[in-house]
Short mmCIF file of C-alpha atoms in Angstrom, two decimals:
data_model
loop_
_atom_site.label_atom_id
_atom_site.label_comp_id
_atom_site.label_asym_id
_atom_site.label_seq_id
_atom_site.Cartn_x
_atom_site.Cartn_y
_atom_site.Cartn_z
CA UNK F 12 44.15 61.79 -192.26
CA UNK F 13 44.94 62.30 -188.22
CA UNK F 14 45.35 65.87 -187.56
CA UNK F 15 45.97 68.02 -184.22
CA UNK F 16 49.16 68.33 -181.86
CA UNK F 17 50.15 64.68 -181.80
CA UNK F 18 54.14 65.22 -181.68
CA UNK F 19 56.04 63.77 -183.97
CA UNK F 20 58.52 60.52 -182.96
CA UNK F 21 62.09 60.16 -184.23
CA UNK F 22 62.37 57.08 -185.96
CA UNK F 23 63.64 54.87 -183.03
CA UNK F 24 61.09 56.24 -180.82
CA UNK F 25 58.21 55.33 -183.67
CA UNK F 26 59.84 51.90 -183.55
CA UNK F 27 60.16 51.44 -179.42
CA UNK F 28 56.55 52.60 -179.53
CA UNK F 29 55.57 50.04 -181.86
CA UNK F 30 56.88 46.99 -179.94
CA UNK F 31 55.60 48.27 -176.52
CA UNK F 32 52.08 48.07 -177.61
CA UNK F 33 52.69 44.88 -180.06
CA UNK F 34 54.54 43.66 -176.45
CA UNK F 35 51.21 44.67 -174.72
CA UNK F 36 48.85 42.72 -177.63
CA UNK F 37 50.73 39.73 -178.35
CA UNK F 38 51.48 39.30 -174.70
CA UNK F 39 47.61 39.35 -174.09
CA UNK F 40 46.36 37.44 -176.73
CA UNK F 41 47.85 35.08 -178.97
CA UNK F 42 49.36 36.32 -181.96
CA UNK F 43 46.98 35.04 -184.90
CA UNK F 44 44.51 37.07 -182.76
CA UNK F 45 46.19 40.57 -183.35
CA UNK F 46 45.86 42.48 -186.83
CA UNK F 47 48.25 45.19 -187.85
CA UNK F 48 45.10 47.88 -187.91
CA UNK F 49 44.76 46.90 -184.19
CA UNK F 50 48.39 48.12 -183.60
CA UNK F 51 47.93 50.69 -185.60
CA UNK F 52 45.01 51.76 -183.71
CA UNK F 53 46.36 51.27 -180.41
CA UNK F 54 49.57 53.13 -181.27
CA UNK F 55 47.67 55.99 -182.91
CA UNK F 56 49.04 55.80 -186.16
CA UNK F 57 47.71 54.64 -189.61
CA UNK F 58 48.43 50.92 -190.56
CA UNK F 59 50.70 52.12 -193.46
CA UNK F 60 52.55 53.93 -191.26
CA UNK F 61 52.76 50.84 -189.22
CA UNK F 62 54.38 49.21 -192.15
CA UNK F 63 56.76 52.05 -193.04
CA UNK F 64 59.04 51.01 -189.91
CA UNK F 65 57.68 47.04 -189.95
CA UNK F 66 57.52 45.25 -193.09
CA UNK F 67 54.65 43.17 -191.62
CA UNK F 68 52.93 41.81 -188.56
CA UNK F 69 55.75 38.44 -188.46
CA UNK F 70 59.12 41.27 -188.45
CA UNK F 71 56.74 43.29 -185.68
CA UNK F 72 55.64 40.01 -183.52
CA UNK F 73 59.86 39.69 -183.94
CA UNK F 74 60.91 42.60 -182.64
CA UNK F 75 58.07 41.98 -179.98
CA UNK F 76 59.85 38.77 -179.18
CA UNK F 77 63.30 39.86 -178.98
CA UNK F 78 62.25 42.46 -176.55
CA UNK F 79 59.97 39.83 -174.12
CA UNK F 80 63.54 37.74 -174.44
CA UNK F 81 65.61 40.30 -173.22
CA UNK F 82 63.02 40.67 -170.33
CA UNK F 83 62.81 37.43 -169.57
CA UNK F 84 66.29 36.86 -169.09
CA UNK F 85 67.11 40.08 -167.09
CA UNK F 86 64.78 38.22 -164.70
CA UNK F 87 67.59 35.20 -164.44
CA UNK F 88 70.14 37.81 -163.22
CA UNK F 89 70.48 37.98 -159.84
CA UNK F 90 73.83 38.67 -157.53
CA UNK F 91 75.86 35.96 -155.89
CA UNK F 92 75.10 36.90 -152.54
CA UNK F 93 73.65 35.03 -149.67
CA UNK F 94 72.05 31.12 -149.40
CA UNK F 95 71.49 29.76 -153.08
CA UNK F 96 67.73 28.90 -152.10
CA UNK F 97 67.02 32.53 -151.36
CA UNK F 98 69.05 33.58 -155.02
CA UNK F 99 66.91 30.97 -156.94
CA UNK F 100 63.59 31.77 -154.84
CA UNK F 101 63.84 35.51 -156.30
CA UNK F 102 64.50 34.52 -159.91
CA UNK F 103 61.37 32.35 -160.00
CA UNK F 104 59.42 35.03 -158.44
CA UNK F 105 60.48 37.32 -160.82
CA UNK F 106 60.07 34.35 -163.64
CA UNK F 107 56.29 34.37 -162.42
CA UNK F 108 56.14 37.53 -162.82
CA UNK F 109 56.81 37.49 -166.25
CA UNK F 110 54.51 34.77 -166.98
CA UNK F 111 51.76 36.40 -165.43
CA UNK F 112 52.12 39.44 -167.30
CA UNK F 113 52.77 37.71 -170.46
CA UNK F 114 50.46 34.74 -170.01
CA UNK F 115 48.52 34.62 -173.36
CA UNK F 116 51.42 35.00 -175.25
CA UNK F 117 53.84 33.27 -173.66
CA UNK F 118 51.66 30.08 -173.83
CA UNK F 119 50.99 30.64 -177.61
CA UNK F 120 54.63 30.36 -178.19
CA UNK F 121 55.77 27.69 -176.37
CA UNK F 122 53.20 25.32 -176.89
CA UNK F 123 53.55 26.01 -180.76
CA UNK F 124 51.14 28.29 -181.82
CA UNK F 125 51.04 29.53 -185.73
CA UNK F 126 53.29 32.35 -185.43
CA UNK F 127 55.70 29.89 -183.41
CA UNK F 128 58.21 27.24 -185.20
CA UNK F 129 59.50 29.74 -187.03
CA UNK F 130 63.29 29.96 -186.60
CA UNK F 131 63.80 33.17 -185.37
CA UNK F 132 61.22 32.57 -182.66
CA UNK F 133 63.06 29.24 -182.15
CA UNK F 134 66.57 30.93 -181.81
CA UNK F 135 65.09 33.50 -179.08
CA UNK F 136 63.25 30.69 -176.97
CA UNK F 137 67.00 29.38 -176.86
CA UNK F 138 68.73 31.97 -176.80
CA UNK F 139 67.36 32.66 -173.38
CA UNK F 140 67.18 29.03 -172.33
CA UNK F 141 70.71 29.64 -172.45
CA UNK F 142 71.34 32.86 -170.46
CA UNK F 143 69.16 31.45 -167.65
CA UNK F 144 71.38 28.55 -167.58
CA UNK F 145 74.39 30.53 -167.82
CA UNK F 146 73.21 32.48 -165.02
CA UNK F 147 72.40 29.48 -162.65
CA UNK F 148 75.78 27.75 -163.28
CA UNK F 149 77.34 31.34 -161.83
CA UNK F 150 75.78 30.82 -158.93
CA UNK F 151 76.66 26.91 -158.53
CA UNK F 152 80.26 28.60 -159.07
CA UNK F 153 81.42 26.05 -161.89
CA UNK F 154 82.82 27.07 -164.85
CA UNK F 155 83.29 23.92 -166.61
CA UNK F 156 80.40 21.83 -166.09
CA UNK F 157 80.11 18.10 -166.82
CA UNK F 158 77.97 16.59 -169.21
CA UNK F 159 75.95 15.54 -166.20
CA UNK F 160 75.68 19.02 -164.64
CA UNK F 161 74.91 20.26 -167.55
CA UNK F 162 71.88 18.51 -167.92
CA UNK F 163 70.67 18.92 -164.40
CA UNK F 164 70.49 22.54 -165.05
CA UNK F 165 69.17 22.68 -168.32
CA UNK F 166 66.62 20.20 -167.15
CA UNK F 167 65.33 21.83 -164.66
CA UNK F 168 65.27 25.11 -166.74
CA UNK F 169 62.59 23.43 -168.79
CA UNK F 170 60.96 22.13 -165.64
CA UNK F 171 60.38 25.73 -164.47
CA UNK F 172 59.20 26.30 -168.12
CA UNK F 173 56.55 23.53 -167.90
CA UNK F 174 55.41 24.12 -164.84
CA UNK F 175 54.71 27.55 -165.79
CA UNK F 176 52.65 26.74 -168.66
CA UNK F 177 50.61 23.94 -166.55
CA UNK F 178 50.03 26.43 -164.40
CA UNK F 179 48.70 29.05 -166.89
CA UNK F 180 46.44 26.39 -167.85
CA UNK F 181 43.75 27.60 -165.17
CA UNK F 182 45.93 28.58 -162.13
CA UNK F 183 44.23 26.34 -160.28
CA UNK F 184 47.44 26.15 -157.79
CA UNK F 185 48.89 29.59 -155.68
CA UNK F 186 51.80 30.67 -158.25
CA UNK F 187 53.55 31.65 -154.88
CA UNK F 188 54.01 27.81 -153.94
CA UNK F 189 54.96 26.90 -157.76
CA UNK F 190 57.88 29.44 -156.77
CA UNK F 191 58.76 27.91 -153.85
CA UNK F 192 58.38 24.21 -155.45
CA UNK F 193 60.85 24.90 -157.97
CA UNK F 194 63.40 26.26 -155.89
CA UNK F 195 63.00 22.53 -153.74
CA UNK F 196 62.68 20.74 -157.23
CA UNK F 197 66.09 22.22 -157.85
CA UNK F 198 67.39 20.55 -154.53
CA UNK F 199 66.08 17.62 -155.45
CA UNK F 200 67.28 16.65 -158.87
CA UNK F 201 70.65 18.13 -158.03
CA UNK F 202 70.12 15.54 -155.01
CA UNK F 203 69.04 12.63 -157.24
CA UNK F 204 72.10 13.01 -159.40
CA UNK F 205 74.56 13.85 -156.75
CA UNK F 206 73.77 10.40 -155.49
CA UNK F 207 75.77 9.07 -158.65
CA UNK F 208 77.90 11.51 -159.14
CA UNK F 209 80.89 12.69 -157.62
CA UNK F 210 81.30 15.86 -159.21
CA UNK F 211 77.11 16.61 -158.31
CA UNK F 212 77.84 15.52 -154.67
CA UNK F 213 80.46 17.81 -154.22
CA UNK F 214 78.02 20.40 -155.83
CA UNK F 215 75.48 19.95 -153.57
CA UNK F 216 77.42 19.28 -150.38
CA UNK F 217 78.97 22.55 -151.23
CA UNK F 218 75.80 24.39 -151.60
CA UNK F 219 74.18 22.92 -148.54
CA UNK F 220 76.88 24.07 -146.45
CA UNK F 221 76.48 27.82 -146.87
CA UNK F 222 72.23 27.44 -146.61
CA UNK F 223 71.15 28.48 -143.34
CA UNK F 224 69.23 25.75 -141.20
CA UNK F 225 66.14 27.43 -141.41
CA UNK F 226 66.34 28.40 -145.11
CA UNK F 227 64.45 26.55 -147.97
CA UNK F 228 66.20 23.68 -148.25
CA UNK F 229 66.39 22.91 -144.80
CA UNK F 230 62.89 23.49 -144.33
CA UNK F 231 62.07 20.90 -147.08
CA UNK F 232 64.45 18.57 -145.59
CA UNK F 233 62.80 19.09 -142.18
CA UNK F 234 59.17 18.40 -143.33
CA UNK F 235 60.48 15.20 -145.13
CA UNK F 236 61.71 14.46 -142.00
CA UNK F 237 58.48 14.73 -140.34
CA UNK F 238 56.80 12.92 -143.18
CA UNK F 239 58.81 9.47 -142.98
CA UNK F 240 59.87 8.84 -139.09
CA UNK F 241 62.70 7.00 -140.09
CA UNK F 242 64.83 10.26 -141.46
CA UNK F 243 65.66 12.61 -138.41
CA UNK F 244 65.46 15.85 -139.06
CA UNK F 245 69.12 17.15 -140.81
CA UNK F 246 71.07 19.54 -139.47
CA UNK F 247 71.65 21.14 -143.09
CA UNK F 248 74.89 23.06 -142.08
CA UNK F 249 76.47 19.71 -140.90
CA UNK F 250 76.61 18.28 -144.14
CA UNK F 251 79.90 17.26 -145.15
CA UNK F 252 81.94 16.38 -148.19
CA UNK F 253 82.81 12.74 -148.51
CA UNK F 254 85.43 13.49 -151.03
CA UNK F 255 87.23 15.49 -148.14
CA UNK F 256 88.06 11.95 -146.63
CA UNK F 257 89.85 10.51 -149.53
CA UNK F 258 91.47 13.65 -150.63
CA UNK E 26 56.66 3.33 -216.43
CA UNK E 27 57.50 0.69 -213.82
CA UNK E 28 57.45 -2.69 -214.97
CA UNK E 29 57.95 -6.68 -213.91
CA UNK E 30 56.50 -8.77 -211.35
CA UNK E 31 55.81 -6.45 -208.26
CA UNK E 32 52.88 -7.42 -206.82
CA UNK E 33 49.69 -4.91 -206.71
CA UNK E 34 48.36 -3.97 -202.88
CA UNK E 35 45.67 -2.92 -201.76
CA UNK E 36 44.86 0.79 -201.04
CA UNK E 37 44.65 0.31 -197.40
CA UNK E 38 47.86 -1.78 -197.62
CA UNK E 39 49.40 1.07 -199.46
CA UNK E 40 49.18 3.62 -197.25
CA UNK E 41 50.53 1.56 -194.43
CA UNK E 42 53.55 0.89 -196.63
CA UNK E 43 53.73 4.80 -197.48
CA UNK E 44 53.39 5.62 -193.64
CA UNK E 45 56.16 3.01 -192.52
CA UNK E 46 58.34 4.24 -195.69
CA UNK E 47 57.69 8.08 -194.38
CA UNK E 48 58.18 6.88 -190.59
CA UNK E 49 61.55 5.70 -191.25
CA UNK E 50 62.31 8.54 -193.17
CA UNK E 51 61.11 11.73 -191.09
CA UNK E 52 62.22 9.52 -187.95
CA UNK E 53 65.82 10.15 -189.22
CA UNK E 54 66.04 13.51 -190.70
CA UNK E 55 64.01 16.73 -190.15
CA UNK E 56 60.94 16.54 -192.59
CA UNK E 57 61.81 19.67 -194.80
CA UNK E 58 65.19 17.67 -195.88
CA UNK E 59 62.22 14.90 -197.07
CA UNK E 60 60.82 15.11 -200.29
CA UNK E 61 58.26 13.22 -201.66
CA UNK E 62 60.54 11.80 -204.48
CA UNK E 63 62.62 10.32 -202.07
CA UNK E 64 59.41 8.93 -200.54
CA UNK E 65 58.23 7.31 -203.87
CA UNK E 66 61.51 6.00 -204.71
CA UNK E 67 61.47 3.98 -201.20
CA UNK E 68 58.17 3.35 -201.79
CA UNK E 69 59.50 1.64 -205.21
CA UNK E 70 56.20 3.65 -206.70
CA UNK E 71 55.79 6.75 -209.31
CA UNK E 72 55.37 10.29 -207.28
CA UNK E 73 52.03 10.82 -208.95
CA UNK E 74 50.85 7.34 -207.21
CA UNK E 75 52.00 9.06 -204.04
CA UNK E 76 49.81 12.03 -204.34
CA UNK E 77 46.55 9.11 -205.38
CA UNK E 78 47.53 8.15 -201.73
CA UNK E 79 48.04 11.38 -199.78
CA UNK E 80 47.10 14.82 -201.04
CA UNK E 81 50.57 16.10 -199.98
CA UNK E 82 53.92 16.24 -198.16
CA UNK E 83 51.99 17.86 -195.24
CA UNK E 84 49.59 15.17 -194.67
CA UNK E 85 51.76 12.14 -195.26
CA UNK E 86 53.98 13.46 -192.26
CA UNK E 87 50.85 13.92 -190.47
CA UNK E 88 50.04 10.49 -190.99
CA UNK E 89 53.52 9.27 -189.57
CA UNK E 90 52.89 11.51 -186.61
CA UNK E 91 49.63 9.53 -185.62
CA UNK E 92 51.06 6.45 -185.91
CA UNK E 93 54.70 7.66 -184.07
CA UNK E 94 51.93 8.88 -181.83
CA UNK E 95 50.47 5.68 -181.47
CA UNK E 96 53.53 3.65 -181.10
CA UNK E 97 54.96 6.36 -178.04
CA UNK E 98 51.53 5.89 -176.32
CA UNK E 99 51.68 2.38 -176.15
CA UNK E 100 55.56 2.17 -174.41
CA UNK E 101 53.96 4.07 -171.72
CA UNK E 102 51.33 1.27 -171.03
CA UNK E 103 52.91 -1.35 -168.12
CA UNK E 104 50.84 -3.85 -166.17
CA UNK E 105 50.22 -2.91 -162.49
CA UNK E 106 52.16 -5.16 -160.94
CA UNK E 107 55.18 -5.42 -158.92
CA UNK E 108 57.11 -1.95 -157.63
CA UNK E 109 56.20 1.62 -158.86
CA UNK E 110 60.17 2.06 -159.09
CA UNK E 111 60.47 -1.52 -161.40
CA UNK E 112 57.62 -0.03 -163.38
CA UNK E 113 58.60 3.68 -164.19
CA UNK E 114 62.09 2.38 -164.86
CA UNK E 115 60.93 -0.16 -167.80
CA UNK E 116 58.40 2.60 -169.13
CA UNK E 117 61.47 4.91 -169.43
CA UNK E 118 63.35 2.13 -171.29
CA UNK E 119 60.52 1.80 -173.66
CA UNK E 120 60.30 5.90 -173.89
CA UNK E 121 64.18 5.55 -174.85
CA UNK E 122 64.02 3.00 -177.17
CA UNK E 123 61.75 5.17 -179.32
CA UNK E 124 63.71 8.03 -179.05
CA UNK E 125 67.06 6.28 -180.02
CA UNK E 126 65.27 5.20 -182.94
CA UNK E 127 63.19 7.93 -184.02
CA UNK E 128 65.90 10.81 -182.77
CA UNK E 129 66.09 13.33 -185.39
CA UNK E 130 62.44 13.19 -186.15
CA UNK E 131 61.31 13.43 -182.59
CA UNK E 132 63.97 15.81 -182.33
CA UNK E 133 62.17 18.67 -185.16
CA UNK E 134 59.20 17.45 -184.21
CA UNK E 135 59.53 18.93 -180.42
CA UNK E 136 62.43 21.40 -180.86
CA UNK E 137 59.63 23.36 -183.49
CA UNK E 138 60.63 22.56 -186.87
CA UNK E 139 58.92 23.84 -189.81
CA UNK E 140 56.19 20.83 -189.92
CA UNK E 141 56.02 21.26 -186.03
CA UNK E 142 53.77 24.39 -185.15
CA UNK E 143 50.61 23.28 -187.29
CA UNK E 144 47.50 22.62 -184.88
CA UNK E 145 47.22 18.86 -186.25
CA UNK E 146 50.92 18.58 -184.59
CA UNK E 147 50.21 19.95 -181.32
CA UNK E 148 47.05 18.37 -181.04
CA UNK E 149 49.03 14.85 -181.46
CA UNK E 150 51.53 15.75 -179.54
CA UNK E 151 49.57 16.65 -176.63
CA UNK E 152 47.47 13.58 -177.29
CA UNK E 153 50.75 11.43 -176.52
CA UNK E 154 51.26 13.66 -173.36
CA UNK E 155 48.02 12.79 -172.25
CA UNK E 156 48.13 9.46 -172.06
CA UNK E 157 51.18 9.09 -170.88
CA UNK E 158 49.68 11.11 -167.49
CA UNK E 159 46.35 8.96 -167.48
CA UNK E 160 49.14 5.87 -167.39
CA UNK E 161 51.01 7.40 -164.67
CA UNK E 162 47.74 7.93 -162.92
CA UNK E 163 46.44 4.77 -162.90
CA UNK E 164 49.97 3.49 -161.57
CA UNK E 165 49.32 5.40 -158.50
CA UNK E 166 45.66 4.35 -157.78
CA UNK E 167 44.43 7.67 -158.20
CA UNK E 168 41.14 8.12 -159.71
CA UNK E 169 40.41 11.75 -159.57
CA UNK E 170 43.59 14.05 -158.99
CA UNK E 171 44.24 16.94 -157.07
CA UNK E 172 45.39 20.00 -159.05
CA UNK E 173 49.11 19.34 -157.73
CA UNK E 174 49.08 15.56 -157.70
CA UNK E 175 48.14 16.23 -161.70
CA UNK E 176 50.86 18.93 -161.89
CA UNK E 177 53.46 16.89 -160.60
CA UNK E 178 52.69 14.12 -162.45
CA UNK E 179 52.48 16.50 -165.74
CA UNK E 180 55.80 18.55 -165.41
CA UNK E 181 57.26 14.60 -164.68
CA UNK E 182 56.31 13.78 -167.91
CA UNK E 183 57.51 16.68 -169.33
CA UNK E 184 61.20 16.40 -167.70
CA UNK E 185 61.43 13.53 -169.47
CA UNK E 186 60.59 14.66 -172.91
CA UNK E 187 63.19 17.47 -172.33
CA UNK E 188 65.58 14.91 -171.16
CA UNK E 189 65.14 12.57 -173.82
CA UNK E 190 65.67 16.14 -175.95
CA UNK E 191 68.71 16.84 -174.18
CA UNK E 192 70.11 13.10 -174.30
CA UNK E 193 70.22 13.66 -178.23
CA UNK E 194 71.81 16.52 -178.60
CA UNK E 195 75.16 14.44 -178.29
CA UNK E 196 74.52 11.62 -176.39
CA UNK E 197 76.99 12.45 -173.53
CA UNK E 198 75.60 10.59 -170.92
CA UNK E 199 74.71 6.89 -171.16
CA UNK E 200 70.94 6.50 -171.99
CA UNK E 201 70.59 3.80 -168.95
CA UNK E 202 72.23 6.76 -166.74
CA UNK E 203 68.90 8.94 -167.13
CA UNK E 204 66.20 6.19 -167.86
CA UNK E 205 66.94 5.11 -163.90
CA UNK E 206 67.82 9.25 -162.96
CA UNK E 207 64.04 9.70 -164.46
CA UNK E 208 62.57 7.43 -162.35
CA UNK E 209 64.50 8.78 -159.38
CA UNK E 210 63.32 12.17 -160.53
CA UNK E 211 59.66 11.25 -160.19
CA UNK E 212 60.27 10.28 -156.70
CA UNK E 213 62.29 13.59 -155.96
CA UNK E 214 59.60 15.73 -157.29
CA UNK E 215 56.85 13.67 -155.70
CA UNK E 216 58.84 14.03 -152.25
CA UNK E 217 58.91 18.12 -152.66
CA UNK E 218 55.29 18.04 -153.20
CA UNK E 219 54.54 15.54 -150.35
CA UNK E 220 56.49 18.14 -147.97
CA UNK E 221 53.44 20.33 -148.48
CA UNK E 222 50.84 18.22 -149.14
CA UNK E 223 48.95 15.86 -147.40
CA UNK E 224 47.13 14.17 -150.78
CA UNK E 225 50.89 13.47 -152.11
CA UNK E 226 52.44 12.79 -148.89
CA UNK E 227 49.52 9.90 -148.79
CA UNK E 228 50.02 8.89 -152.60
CA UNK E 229 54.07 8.93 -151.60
CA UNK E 230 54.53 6.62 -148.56
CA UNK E 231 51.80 4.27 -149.80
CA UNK E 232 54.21 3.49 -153.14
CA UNK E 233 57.42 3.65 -150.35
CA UNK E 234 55.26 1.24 -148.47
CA UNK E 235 55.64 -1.06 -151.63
CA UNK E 236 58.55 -0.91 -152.63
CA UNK E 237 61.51 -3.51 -151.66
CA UNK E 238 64.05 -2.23 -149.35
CA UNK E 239 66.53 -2.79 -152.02
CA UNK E 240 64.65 -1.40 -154.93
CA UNK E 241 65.21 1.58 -157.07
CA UNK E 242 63.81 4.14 -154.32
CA UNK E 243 65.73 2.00 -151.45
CA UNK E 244 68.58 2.52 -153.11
CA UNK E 245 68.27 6.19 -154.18
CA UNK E 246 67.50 7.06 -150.38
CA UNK E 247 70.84 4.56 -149.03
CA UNK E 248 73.07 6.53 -151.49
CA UNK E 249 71.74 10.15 -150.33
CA UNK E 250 72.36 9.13 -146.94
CA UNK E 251 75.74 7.85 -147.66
CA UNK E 252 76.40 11.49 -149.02
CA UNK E 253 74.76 13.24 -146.18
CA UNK E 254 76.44 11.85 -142.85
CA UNK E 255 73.31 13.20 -140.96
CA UNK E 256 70.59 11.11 -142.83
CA UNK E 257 71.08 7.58 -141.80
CA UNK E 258 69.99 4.61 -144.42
CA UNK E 259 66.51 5.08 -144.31
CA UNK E 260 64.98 1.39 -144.28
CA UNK E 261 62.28 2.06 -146.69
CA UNK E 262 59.14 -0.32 -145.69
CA UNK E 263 58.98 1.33 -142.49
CA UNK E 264 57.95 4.80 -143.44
CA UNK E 265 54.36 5.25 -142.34
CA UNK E 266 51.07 7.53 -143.36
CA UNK E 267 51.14 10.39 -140.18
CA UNK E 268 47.48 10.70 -141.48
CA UNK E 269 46.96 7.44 -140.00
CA UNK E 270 47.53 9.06 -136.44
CA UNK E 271 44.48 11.75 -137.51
CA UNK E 272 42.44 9.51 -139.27
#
C-alpha cells in the first residue's frame, strides 16, 4: 500500500499521466521490452491501478500510439508562407525531431515489431501518412490532384519515412543533411515526373518561380551545375511555363 | 477417403506442391482469408495429410514467403553489361512482374497484415531488401560503400517497394509509366546526393559517362531541359569527373 501526500488525479489526468510515461517507455525501447509493473512504477502507481484505467499493456501501447500520431503530424503543419524549400526544410527538421526523440520506438513499429501489424497500429501509421500528405498538397496549392501527383507525394512521404529509419540504423550520416536531402529529393522526383507530365511541369514550374535564387533548390541546381560542365548554372526565378505558350 | 489412380509423391515433392498450391493462394488474397481446407482441397489431399507436411497455417505461409523471397531476389539479378539506365529499367520490369502477379499477397505482406509482423517475416523480408542493395551495388562497381552511397542506394530500393505498394492500390497509372519513372528516380536521388558529395558525384558521372546520349538518362535530362528554358539539352557523354582536375 503507497501512503503519504501523493495528490490524487481526476480520472483524465490518471489517464494523460499514463500515456506520457508509456509515450516516454515505448518511445525508448521497443514495446515487447516494457512490462505494465514498469509503468506502473514509473508512474507511481500500483500495476492494478494501471489496469483500472487500461485494460492491458496493447489498449495502453494504443493510446501511446494515438498520442505519438497526433505529434507526428502536428509536425507536417506548417503555414503557406514564403519559398516551398524553406516550408518543407522546417517540416523535416521538425520530422527529425520526432524521430530522434522517438527512435526506439518508432523503429519497432515500422519495421514490424510484435506489438506492430495489429490494425489499429496499422490505421494510425496511415492515418498520419495521410495528414502529412494532405498537408504537402496545401502547400503545392492543388486541390484535386492527379493520379500521378498523387503518387509523387505519397512517395516521397515514405521516402522521408525510410530514410529516417536507415538513418536510425547507426546515424552514421549528420541528420541535419538527411533534412536538407529530402527537401532536394522532393525537387527531384517532382522533376523526374514533371518531365512526363504536364500537369507535374506546371507544378514545378510554378513552384520554382516563387523560390528565391539562392534558396534550396537553386542551390542544388547550382552545384549540379558545377558538377557536369555542360549544365550552366540556372537562373531558378527564370523558369518559365511552357504551357503559357500554347495557352 | 480419397480414392483412384492419383499417383503417390514423394515427401520432398509434396511440399513443393503444397508451397506452389499456398503461393498461388496467399499471392492472391490476404493469408487470414486462407484456410488450410482450401489449401488441401487444391492440394487434391485430406487436411490431416497437410498438417504430416507442415505443422500449421503459420509455417506453410512461411514457407511461401521463402520461396516468394527467393523468386523477388532473383528478378533483381541482371548481367553487367550494357547501360546502368537499360539495366535498372529491366530489373524494375522483373520487380513488376512479380508484383502484378503476387499483388494482394505482397500487398498484406508489406502493408502489416496479421501474418506480417512475426520476426520470421521481417527477417525474409529484409533478406529480399538486402540483396536487392548488394545487386545494385555491384551495378555500380562499388565494393565497399560510403554511409550515403549505401543510403541512397537503400531508400532507392525502398521507393520502389512503396511504389509498387502504391501502383496496387488501384492501378491508376500504367505500370510501364513508373518501372521507367523508378529508374529515373534512382538517377534523381543519386544527382541530390552527388551535389554534396564527392564519392557519389564520382559513382554519378562515371555511369553518365556510359550511358548513350539517347538512353534513358539522355533522355530524362533533354526533357527537363525542354521544361526549363535555362538548362540547355545537356549532351550526356560529355559530363566529366571535376576530381580529375584535383587528382
Amino acid at each position: 500500500m503507497t501512503t503519504g501526500v501523493r495528490r490524487r488525479m481526476g480520472v483524465e489526468e490518471r489517464r494523460r499521466q499514463l500515456i506520457d510515461v508509456a509515450l516516454e517507455l515505448f518511445g525508448n525501447r521497443a514495446p515487447d521490452e516494457v512490462s505494465i509493473d514498469e509503468i506502473a512504477a514509473a508512474a507511481g502507481i500500483s500495476r492494478p491501478l494501471v489496469y483500472h484505467y487500461f485494460p492491458g499493456k496493447q489498449s495502453l501501447y494504443e493510446a501511446a500510439l494515438r498520442r505519438a500520431a497526433d505529434e507526428l503530424s502536428a509536425r507536417f503543419v506548417e503555414p503557406r508562407e514564403g519559398p516551398l524549400g524553406a516550408r518543407l526544410l522546417r517540416v523535416m527538421e521538425r520530422f527529425f525531431d520526432f524521430v530522434d526523440q522517438h527512435g526506439p520506438g518508432f523503429s519497432a513499429l515500422m519495421r514490424g515489431g510484435p506489438a506492430a501489424g495489429s490494425s489499429t497500429a496499422n490505421a494510425v501509421i496511415d492515418g498520419v501518412r495521410q495528414s502529412a500528405y494532405e498537408q504537402i498538397l496545401t502547400h503545392l496549392d492543388v486541390e484535386v490532384p492527379s493520379p500521378r501527383l498523387e503518387l509523387v507525394v505519397r512517395s516521397w512521404v515514405s521516402l522521408a519515412e525510410s530514410t529516417a529509419l536507415l538513418w536510425l540504423d547507426g546515424r552514421r550520416v549528420p541528420r541535419e543533411e538527411l533534412e536538407k536531402q529530402l527537401v532536394h529529393d522532393f525537387a527531384a522526383l517532382t522533376a523526374v515526373r514533371a518531365a512526363y507530365d504536364a500537369e507535374m511541369a506546371g507544378v514545378m514550374l510554378r513552384v520554382l518561380g516563387q523560390e528565391p535564387a539562392d534558396g534550396l533548390f537553386g542551390e542544388l541546381l547550382e552545384r549540379l551545375s558545377a558538377l557536369t560542365p555542360a549544365i550552366p548554372a540556372v537562373p531558378v526565378q527564370r523558369a518559365t511555363d511552357p504551357r503559357a505558350d500554347t495557352a
